[in-house]
PDB file of C-alpha atoms in Angstrom:
ATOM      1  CA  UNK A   9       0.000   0.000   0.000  1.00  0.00           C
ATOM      2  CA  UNK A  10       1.549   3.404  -0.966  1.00  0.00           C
ATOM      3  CA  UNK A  11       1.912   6.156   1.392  1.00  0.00           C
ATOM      4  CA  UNK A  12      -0.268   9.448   0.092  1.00  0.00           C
ATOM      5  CA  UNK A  13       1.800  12.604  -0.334  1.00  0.00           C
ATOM      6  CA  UNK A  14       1.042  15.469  -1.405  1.00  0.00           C
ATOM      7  CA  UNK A  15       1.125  16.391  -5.421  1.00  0.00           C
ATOM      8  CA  UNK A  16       5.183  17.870  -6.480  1.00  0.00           C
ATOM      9  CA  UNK A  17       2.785  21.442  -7.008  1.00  0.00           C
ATOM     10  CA  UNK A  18       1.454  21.264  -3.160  1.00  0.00           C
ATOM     11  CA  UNK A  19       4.726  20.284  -1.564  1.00  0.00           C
ATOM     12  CA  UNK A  20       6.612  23.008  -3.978  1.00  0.00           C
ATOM     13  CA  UNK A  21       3.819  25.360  -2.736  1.00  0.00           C
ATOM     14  CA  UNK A  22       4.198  24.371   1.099  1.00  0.00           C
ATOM     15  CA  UNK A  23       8.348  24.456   0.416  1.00  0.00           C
ATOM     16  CA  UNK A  24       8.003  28.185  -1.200  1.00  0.00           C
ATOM     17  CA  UNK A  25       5.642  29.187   2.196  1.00  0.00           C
ATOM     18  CA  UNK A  26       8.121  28.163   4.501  1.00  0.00           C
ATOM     19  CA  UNK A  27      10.986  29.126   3.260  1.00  0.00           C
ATOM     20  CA  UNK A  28       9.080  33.095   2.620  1.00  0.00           C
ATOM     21  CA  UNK A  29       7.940  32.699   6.320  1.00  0.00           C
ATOM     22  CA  UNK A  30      11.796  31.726   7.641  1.00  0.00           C
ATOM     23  CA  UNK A  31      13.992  32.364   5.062  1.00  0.00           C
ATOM     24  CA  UNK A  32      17.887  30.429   5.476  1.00  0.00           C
ATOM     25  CA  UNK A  33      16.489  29.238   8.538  1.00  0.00           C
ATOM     26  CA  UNK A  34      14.352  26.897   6.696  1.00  0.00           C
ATOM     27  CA  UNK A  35      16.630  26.538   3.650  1.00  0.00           C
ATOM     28  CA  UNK A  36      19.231  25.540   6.133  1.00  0.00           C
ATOM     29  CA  UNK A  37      17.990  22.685   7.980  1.00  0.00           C
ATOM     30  CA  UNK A  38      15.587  21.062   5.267  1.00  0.00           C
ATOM     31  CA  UNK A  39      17.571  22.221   2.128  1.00  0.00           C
ATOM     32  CA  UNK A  40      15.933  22.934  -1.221  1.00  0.00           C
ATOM     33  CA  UNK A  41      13.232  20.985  -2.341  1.00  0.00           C
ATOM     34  CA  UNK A  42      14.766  19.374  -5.527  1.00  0.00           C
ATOM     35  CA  UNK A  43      17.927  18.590  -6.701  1.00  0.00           C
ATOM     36  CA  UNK A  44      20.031  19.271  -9.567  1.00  0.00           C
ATOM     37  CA  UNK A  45      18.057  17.044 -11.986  1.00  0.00           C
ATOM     38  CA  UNK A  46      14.151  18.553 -10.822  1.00  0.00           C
ATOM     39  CA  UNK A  47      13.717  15.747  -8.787  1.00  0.00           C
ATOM     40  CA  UNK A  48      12.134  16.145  -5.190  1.00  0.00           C
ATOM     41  CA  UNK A  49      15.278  15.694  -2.521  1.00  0.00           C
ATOM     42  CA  UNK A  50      14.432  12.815   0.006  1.00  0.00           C
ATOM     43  CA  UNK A  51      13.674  15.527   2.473  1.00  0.00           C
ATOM     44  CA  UNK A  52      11.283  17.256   0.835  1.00  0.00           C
ATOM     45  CA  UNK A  53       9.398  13.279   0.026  1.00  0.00           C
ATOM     46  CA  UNK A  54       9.569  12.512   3.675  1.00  0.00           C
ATOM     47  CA  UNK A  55       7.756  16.018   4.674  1.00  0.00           C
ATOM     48  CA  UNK A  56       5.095  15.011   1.176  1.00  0.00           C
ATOM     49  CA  UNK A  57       4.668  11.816   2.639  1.00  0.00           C
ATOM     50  CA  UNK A  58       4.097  13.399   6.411  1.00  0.00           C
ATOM     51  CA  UNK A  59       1.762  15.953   5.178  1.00  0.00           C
ATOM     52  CA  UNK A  60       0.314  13.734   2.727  1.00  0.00           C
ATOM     53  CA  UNK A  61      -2.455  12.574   4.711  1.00  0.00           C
ATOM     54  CA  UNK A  62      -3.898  15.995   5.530  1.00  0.00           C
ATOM     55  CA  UNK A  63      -6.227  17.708   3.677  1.00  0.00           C
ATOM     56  CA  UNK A  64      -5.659  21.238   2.116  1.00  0.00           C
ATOM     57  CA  UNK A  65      -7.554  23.071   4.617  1.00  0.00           C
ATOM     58  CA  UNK A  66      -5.324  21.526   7.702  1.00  0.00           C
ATOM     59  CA  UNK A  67      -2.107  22.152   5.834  1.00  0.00           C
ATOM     60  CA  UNK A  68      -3.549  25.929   5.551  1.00  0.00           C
ATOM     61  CA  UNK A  69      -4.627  26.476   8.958  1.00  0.00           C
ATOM     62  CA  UNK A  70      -1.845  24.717  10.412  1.00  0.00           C
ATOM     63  CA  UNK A  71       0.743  27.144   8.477  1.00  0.00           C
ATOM     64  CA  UNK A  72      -2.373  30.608  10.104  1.00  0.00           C
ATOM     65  CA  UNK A  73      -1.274  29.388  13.538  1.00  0.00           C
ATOM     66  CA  UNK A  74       2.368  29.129  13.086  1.00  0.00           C
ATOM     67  CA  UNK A  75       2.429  32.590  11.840  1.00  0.00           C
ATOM     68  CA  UNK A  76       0.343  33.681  14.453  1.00  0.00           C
ATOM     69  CA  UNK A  77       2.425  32.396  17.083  1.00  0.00           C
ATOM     70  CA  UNK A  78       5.573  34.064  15.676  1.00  0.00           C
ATOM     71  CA  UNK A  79       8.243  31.352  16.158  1.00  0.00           C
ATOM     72  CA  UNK A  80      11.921  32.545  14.944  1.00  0.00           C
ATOM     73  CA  UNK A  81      12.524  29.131  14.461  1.00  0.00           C
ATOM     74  CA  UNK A  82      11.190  26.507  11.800  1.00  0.00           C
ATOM     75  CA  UNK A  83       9.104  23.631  12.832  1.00  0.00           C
ATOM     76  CA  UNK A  84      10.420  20.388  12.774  1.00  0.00           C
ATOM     77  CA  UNK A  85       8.436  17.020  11.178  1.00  0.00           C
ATOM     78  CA  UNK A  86       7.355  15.374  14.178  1.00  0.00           C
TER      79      UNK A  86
END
C-alpha cells in the first residue's frame, strides 16, 4: 500500500511558504526541495509523505497558527 503525499505542485507550494515565512532558517535545515536534476530531494518526500495525509484546509490552517504564534525558528516534522 503506498503512502499518500502530497502532489510535487502542493509540496513546492508548502516548500516556497516556509521558506518566505523563515527564510535560510528553513533553507538551512531542510535544504531545497529538488535537486540538480528537478527531482524532489528525500527531504522534501519525507515532509510530502508526512503531510500527505492531511487535507488542504489543515495544511492551511496549520501554516495561520504558526504565523500567528511568531516562532523565529522553523518547525520540525514530528
Amino acid at each position: 500500500m503506498t503512502k499518500p503525499t502530497l502532489s510535487n505542485t502542493l509540496i513546492a507550494r508548502f516548500w516556497d511558504r516556509m521558506t518566505e515565512c523563515y527564510g535560510n532558517l528553513w533553507v538551512n535545515a531542510f535544504g531545497e526541495i529538488a535537486d540538480e536534476t528537478g527531482n524532489l530531494t528525500s527531504t522534501a518526500r519525507t515532509w510530502s509523505e508526512a503531510l500527505g495525509p492531511l487535507q488542504n484546509k489543515e495544511i492551511h490552517s496549520g501554516l495561520k497558527i504558526m504565523q500567528r504564534r511568531g516562532e523565529v525558528f522553523p518547525p520540525t516534522l514530528p
